[in-house]
Coordinates of C-alpha atoms in Angstrom, one line a residue:
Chain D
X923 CA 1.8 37.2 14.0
X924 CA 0.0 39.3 11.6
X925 CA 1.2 42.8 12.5
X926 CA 5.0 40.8 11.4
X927 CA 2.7 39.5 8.5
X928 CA 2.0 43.1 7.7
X929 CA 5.2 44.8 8.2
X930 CA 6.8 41.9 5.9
X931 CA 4.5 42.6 3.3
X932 CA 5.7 46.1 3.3
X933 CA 9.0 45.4 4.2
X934 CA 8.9 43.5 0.9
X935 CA 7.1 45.9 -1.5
X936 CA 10.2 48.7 -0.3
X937 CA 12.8 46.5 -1.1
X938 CA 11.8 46.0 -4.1
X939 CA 10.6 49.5 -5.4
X940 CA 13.4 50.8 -4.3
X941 CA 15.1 48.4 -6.4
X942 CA 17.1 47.2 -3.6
X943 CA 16.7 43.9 -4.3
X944 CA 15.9 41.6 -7.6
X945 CA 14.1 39.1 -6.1
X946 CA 12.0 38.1 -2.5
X947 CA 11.8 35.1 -1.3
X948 CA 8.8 34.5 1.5
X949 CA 5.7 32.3 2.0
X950 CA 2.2 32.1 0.4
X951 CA -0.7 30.2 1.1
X952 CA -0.9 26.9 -0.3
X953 CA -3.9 25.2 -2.2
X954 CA -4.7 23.7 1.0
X955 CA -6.1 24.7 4.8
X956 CA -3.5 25.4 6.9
X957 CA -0.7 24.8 3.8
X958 CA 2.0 27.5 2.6
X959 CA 4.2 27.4 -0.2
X960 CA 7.6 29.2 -1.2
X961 CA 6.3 32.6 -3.0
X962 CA 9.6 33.8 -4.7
X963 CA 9.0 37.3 -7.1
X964 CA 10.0 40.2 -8.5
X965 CA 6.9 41.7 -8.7
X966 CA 5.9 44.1 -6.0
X967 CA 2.5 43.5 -6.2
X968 CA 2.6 40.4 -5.0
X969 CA 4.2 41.0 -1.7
X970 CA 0.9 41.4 -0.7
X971 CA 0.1 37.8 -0.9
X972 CA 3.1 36.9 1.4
X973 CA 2.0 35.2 4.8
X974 CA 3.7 34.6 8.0
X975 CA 1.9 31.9 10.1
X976 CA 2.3 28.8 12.0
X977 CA 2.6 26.6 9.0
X978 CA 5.8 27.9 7.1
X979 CA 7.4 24.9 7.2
X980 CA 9.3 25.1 4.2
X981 CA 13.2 26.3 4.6
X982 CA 13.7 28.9 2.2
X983 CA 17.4 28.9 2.0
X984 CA 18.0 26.7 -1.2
X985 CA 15.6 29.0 -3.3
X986 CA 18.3 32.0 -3.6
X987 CA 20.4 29.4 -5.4
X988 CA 17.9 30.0 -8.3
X989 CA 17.7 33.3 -8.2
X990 CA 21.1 34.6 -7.3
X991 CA 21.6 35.4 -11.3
X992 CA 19.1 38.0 -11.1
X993 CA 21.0 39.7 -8.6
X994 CA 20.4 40.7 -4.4
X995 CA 17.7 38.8 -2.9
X996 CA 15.5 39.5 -0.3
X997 CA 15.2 36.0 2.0
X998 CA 13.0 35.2 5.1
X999 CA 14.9 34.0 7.4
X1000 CA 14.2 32.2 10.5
X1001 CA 16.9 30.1 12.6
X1002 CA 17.3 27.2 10.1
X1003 CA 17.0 29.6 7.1
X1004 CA 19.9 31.9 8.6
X1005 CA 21.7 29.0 9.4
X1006 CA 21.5 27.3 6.0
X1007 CA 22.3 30.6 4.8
X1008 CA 25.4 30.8 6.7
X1009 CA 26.2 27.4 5.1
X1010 CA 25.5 28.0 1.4
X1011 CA 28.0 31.5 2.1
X1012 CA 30.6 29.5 3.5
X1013 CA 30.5 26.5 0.3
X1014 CA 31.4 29.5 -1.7
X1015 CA 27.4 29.1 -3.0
X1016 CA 26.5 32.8 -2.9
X1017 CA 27.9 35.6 -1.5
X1018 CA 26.7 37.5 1.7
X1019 CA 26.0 40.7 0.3
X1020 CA 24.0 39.4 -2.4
X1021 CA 21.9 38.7 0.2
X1022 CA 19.6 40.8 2.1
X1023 CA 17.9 38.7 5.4
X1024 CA 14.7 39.5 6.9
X1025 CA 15.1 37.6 10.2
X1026 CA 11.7 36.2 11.6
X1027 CA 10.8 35.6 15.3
X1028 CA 10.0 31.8 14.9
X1029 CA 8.5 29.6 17.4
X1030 CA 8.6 26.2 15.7
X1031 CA 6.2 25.5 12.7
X1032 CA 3.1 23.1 13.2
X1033 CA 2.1 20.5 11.0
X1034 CA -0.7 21.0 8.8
X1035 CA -2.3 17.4 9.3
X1036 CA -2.1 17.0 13.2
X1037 CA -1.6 20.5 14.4
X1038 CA 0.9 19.3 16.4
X1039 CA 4.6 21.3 16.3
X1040 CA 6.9 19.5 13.8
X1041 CA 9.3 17.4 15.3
X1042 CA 12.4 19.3 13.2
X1043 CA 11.2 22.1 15.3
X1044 CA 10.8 20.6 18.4
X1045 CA 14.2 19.7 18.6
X1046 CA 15.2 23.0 17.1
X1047 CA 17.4 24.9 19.7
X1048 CA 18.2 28.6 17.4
X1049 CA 14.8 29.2 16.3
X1050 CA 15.7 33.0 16.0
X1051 CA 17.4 33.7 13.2
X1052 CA 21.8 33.7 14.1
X1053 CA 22.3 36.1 10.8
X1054 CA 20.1 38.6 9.7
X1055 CA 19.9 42.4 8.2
X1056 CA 16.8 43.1 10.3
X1057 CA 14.6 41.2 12.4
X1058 CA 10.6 42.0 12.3
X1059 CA 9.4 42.0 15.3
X1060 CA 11.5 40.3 18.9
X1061 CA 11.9 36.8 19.3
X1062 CA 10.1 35.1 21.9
X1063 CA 12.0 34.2 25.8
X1064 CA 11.5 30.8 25.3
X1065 CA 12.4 30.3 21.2
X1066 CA 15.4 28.9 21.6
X1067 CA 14.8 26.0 23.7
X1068 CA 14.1 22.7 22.5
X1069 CA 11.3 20.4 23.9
X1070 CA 13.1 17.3 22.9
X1071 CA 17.0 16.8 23.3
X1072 CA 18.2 16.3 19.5
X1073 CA 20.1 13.7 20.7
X1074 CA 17.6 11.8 22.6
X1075 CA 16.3 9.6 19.4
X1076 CA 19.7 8.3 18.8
X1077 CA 20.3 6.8 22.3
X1078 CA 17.1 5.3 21.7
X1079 CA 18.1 3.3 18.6
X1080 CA 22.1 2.7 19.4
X1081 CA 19.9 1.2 22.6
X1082 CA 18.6 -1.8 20.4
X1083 CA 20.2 -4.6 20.1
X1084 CA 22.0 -5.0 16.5
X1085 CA 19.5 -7.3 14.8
X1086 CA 16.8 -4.6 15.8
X1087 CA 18.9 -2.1 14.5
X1088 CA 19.3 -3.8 11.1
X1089 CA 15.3 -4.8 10.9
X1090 CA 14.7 -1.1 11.9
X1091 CA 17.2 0.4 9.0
X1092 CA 16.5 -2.3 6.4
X1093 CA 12.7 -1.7 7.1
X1094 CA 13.3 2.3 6.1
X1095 CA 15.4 1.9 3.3
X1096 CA 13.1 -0.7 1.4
X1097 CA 10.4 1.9 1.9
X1098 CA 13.0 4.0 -0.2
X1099 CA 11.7 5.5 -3.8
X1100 CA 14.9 7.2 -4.5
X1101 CA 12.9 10.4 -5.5
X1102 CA 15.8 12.5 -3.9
X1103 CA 14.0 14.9 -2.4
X1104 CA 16.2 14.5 0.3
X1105 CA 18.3 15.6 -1.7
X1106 CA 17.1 18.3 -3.3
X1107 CA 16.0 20.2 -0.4
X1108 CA 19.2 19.9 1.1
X1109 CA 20.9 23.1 2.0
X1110 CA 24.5 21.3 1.9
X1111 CA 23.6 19.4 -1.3
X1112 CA 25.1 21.8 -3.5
X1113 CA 27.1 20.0 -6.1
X1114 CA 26.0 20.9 -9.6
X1115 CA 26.4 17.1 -10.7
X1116 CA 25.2 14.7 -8.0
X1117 CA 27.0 11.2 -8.2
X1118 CA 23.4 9.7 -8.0
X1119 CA 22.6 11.4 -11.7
X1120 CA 25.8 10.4 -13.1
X1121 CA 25.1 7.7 -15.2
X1122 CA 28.6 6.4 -17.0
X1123 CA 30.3 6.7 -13.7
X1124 CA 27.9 3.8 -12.4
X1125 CA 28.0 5.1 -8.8
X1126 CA 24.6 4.0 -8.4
X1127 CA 22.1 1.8 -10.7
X1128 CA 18.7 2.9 -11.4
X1129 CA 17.0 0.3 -10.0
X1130 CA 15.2 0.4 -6.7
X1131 CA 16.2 -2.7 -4.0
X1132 CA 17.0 -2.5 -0.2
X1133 CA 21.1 -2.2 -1.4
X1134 CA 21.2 0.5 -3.7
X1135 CA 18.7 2.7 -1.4
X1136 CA 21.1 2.1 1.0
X1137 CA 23.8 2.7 -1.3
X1138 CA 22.2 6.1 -1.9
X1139 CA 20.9 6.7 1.7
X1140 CA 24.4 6.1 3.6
X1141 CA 26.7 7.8 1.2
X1142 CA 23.9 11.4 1.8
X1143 CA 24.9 11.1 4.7
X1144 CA 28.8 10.7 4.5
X1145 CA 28.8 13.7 2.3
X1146 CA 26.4 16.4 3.8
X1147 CA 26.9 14.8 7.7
X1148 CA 30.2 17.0 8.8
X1149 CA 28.1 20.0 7.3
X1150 CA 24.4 19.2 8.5
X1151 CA 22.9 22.1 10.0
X1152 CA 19.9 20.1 11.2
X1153 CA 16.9 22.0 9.7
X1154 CA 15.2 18.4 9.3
X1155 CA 13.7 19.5 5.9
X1156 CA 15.0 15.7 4.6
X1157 CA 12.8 14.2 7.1
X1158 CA 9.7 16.2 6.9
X1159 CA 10.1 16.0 2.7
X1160 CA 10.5 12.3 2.6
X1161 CA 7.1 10.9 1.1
X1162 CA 7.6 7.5 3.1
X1163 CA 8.9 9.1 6.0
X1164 CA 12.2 7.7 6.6
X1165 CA 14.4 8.5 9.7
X1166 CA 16.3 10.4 7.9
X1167 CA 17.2 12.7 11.2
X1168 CA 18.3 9.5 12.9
X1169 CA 20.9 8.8 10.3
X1170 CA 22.6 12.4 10.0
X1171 CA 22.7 13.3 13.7
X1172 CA 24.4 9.7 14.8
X1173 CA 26.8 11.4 12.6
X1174 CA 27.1 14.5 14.2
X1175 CA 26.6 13.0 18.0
X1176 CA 29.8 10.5 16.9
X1177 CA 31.3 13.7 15.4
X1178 CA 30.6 15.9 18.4
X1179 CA 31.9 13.3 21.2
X1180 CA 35.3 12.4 18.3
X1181 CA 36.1 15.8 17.2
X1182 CA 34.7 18.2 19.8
X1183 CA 31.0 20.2 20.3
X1184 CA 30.5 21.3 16.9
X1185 CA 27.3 23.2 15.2
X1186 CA 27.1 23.8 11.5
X1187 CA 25.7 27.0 10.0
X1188 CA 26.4 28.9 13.4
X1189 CA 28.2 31.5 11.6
X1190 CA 29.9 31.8 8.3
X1191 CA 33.5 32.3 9.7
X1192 CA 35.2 29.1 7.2
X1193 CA 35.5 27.0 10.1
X1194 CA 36.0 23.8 8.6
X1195 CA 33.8 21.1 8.6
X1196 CA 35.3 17.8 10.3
X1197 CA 36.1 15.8 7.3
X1198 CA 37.6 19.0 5.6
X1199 CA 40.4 19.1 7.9
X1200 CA 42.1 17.0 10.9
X1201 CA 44.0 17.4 13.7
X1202 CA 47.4 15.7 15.1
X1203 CA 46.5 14.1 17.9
X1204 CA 43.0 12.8 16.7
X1205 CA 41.3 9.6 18.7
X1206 CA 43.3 6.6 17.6
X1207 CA 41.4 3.1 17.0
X1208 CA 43.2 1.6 14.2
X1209 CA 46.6 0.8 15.7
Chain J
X465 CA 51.1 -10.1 -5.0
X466 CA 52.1 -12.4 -2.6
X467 CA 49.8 -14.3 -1.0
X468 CA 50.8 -17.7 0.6
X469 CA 47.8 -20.5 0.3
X470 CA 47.4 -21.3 3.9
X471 CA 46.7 -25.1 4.3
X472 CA 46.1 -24.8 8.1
X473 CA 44.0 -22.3 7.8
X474 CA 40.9 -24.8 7.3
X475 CA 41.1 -27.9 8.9
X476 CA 40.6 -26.7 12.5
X477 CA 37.1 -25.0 11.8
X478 CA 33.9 -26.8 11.9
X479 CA 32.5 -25.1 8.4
X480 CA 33.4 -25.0 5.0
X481 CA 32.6 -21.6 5.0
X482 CA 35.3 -19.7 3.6
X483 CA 35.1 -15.4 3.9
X484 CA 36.3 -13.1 1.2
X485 CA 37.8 -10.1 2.8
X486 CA 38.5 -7.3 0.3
X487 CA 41.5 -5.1 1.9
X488 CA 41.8 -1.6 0.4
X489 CA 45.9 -1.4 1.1
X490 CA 47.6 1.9 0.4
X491 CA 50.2 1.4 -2.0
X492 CA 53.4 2.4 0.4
X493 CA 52.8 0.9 3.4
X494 CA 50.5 -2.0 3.7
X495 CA 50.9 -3.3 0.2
X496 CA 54.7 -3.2 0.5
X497 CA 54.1 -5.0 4.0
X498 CA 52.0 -7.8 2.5
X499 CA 54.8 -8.2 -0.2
X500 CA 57.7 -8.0 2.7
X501 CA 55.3 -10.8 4.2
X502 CA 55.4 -12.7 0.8
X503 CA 58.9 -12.5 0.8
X504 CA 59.9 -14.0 4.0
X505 CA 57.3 -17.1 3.6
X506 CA 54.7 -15.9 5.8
X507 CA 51.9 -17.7 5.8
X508 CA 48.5 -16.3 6.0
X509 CA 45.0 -17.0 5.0
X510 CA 43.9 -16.9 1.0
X511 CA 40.8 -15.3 2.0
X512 CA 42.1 -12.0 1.6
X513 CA 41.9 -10.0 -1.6
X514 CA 44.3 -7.0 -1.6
X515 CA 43.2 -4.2 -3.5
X516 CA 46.0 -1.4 -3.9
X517 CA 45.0 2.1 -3.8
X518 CA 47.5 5.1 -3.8
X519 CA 46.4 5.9 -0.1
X520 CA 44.4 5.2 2.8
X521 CA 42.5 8.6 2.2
X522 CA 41.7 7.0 -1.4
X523 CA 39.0 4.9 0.1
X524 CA 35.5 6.2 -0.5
X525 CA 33.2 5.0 2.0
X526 CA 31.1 3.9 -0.9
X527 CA 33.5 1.5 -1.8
X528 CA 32.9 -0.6 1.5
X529 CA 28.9 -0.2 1.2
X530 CA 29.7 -1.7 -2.4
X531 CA 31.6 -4.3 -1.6
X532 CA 29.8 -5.6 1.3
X533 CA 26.9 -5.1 -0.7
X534 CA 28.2 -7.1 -3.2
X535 CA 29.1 -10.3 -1.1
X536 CA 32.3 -9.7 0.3
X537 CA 31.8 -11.1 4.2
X538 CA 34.5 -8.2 5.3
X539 CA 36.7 -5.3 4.5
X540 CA 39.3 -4.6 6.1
X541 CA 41.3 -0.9 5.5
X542 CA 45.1 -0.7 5.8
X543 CA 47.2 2.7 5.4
X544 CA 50.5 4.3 6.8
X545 CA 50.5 5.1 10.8
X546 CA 49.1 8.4 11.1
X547 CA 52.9 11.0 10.6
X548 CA 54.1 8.3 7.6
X549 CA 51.7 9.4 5.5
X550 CA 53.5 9.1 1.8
X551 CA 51.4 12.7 0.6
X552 CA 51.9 13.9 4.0
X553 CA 47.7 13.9 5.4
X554 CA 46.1 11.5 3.7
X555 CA 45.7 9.1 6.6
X556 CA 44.5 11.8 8.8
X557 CA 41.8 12.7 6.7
X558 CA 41.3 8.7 6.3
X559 CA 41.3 8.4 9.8
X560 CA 38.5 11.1 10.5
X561 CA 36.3 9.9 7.8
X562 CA 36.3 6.1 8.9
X563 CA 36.4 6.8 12.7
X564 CA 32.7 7.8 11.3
X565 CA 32.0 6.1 8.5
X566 CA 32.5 2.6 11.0
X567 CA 30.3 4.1 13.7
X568 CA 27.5 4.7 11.2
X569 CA 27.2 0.9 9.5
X570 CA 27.1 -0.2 12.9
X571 CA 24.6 2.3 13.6
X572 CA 22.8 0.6 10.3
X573 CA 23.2 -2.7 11.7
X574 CA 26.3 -4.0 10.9
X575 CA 28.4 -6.5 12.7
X576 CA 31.3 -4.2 13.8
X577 CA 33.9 -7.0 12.8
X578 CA 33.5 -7.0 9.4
X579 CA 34.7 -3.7 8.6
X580 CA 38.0 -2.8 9.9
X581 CA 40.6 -0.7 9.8
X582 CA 44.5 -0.9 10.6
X583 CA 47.8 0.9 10.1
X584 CA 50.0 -1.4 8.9
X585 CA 53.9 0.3 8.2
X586 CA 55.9 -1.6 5.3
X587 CA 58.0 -3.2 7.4
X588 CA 55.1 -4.7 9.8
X589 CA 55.0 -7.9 7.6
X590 CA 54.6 -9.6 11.0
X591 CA 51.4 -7.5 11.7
X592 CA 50.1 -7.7 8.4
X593 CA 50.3 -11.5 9.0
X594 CA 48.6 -11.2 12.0
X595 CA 46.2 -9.1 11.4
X596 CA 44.9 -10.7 8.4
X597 CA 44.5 -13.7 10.1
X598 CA 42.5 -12.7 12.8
X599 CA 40.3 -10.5 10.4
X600 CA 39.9 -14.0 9.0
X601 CA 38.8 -15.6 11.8
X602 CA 36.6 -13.3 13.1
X603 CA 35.0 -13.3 10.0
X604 CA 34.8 -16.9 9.6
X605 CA 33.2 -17.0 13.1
X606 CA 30.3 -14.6 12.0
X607 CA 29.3 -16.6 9.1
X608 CA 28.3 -15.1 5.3
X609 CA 27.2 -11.7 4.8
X610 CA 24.5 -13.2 2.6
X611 CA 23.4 -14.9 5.4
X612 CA 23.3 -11.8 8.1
X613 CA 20.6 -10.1 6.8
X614 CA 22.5 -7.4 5.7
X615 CA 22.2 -7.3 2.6
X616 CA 18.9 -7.6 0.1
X617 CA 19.3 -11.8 -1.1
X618 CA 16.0 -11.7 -2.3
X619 CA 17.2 -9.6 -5.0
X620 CA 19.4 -11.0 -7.7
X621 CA 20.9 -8.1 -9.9
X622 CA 21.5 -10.5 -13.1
X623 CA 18.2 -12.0 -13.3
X624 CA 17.0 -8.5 -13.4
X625 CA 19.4 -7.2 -15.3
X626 CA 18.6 -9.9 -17.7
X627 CA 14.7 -8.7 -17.5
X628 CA 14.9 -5.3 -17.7
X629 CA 17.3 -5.8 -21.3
X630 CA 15.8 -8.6 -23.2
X631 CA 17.3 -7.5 -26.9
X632 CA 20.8 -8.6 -25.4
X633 CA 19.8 -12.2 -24.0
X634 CA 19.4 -14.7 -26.2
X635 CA 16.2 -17.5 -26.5
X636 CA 18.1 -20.2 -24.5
X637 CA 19.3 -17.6 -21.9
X638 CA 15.7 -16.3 -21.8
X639 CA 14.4 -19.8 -21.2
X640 CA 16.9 -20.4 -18.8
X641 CA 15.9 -17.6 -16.8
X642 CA 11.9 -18.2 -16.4
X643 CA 13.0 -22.0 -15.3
X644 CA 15.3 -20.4 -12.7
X645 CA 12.3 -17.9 -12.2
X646 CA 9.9 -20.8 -11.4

């Protein structure tokens, strides 16, 4: 890992000599053991303090959102990253070529309190980057199997009976602080004005109760779940560690087995999402 | 809006539980079918509370969550068969969003009768009958929302409105709500 540490630093510092991009977008180490943090500069003299390691856990995509005014950007890019990317291209977020993507050969990213791989990665199945401008270093045989099927939580809890279902749900969404973060790390959640800030609209209230999380948490889920490219960043960010993951991909299962195999972010051909479009002969319940 | 007080809808049941169902009814089918039904003296339950929307593809999942949320023991969604749509795809995208939307609130945990939905042409004032009726009954049969656990009872918005903006209730109201407090 540290000769693709190396060769990103000076990757990097080119890039932006050469003035061929504005901005790069990378890792740094946290404050903390074991802890990195999104390093996003213009400077080339700090692409020495970029890292690549086993705790990059953050997904970089988002970031060129806030620096895409400055012109190209140079992104990191590991399977989720490149898939987010692909996802922000095709909402008409950014263009491609304002982009320039360094893919890295990811294995899964481990968490910095148990050392264990985080679960968003161990049900990851395109760790290696699906878009990229050049890739440091070869991905690994076995990087894009996952350990877990991505499906096999949600069998679990459609297993329960109904009442345990509501206890289990109800339980989550009390926990609930509405800090959005959810949100905000979201590579789908795009809009410039979120109906949860909208305050004369009176979507949603301000207080904090078991209906209005759900409010909140059910209607994410309605609007990003036709587009969710799975990173899992909404489950790893959540402060009270909600099931967030269980909620979107029931979606996408119901979506998969309704609609057809579909994967979001795969490529950034304008395929529509399922709720964007429709089909004649659709499955029919409501006769 | 014509909706026929149905007398036998109560005595036959053993409670005197009687569900509100909001229907969200698309303006050119359904609604005109629950007037056709008006019309020719059908008679089906009261509980039902039509709501007219321009079209099936109108209805914002958040307006279920907010309804339920808000006491009504069922909705029930009515548009145009999929091909009579009156702008041509709005019931298709309808149909794709709630085929969804329904799997996911049971998903959360709730019971899969008490949100439905139905195409219901203009002239199916027969079906509308029917189907409003057995909406009703099913309903009826699973009892209150408030009572299901799905929603937060502990929780009374007014109160707390009433709280968190004391300038705007007066000294009686104010004493009224710390004895209801206690």
């Amino acid at each position: 890992m540290s000769d693709i540490q190396e060769s990103l630093r000076v990757r990097a510092k080119e890039l932006l000599e050469s003035g061929e991009v504005a901005t790069v977008i990378g890792w740094e180490n946290g404050r903390f053991p074991n802890q990195t943090t999104p390093l996003i500069t213009r400077d080339a003299d700090r692409t020495g303090d970029l890292v690549w390691n086993d705790y990059c856990a953050n997904t970089l995509a988002k970031y060129v959102l806030d620096t895409k005014s400055a012109g190209k950007t140079a992104v990191c890019v590991r399977g989720c990253d490149s898939r987010a990317i692909n996802r922000l291209v095709d909402d008409g977020q950014i263009a491609r070529d304002q982009l320039y993507l360094i893919g890295m050969p990811c294995t899964g990213m481990k968490d910095r309190a148990t050392g264990e791989l985080l679960s968003k990665c161990a049900e990851c199945a395109h760790k290696t980057p699906v878009v990229s401008d050049e890739m440091l270093g070869e991905p690994t045989a076995d990087a894009d199997s996952a350990t877990t099927t991505r499906f096999a939580r949600i069998d679990e809890v459609e297993q329960m009976s109904r009442e345990e279902r509501e206890t289990y749900f109800k339980t989550a969404f009390t926990k609930c602080i509405r800090c959005y973060a959810c949100r905000n790390v979201c590579p789908c959640c795009t809009c410039r004005e979120c109906f949860v800030d909208q305050r004369r609209e009176d979507w949603l209230g301000k207080q904090n109760n078991l209906n209005e999380n759900r409010f909140y948490g059910l209607t994410r889920i309605m609007h990003i779940g036709d587009r969710c490219i799975e990173c899992g960043e909404c489950a790893r960010v959540c402060p009270t560690d909600l099931p967030l993951m269980e909620l979107n991909r029931k979606v996408i299962k119901d979506m998969n087995e309704l609609f057809g195999e579909f994967e979001a972010g795969m490529d950034a051909t304008g395929v529509k999402p399922v709720f964007q479009t429709f089909e004649l002969d659709d499955v029919e319940e409501f006769m | 809006m014509s909706v026929v007080e149905n007398s036998a809808a109560t005595p036959d049941v053993a409670t005197d539980f009687e569900p509100k169902i909001l229907a969200f009814c698309c303006n050119w089918c359904t609604y005109a079918g629950a007037d056709l039904a008006g019309l020719n003296r059908m008679k089906y339950p009261a509980n039902v509370r039509l709501l007219r929307v321009p079209c099936s593809g109108r209805v914002n999942p958040q307006f279920v969550i907010e309804a339920l949320q808000k006491g009504c023991d069922g909705v029930l969604v009515c548009g145009c068969h999929p091909g009579d749509c009156h702008y041509v795809t709005g019931n298709y995208f309808a149909k794709r969003r709630m085929l969804v939307f329904k799997r996911l609130l049971e998903y959360a945990g709730l019971e899969p009768k008490r949100f439905q939905v139905r195409w219901i042409s203009g002239a199916e004032a027969g079906k509308f009958r029917d189907t409003v009726t057995s909406v009703c009954e099913q309903i009826r049969a699973l009892g209150p929302i408030r009572e299901s656990g799905f929603i937060d009872t502990d929780f009374d918005a007014d109160v707390l409105n009433a709280v968190c903006a004391p300038s705007v209730v007066s000294t009686e109201e104010a004493t009224t709500i710390e004895e209801a407090a206690k």
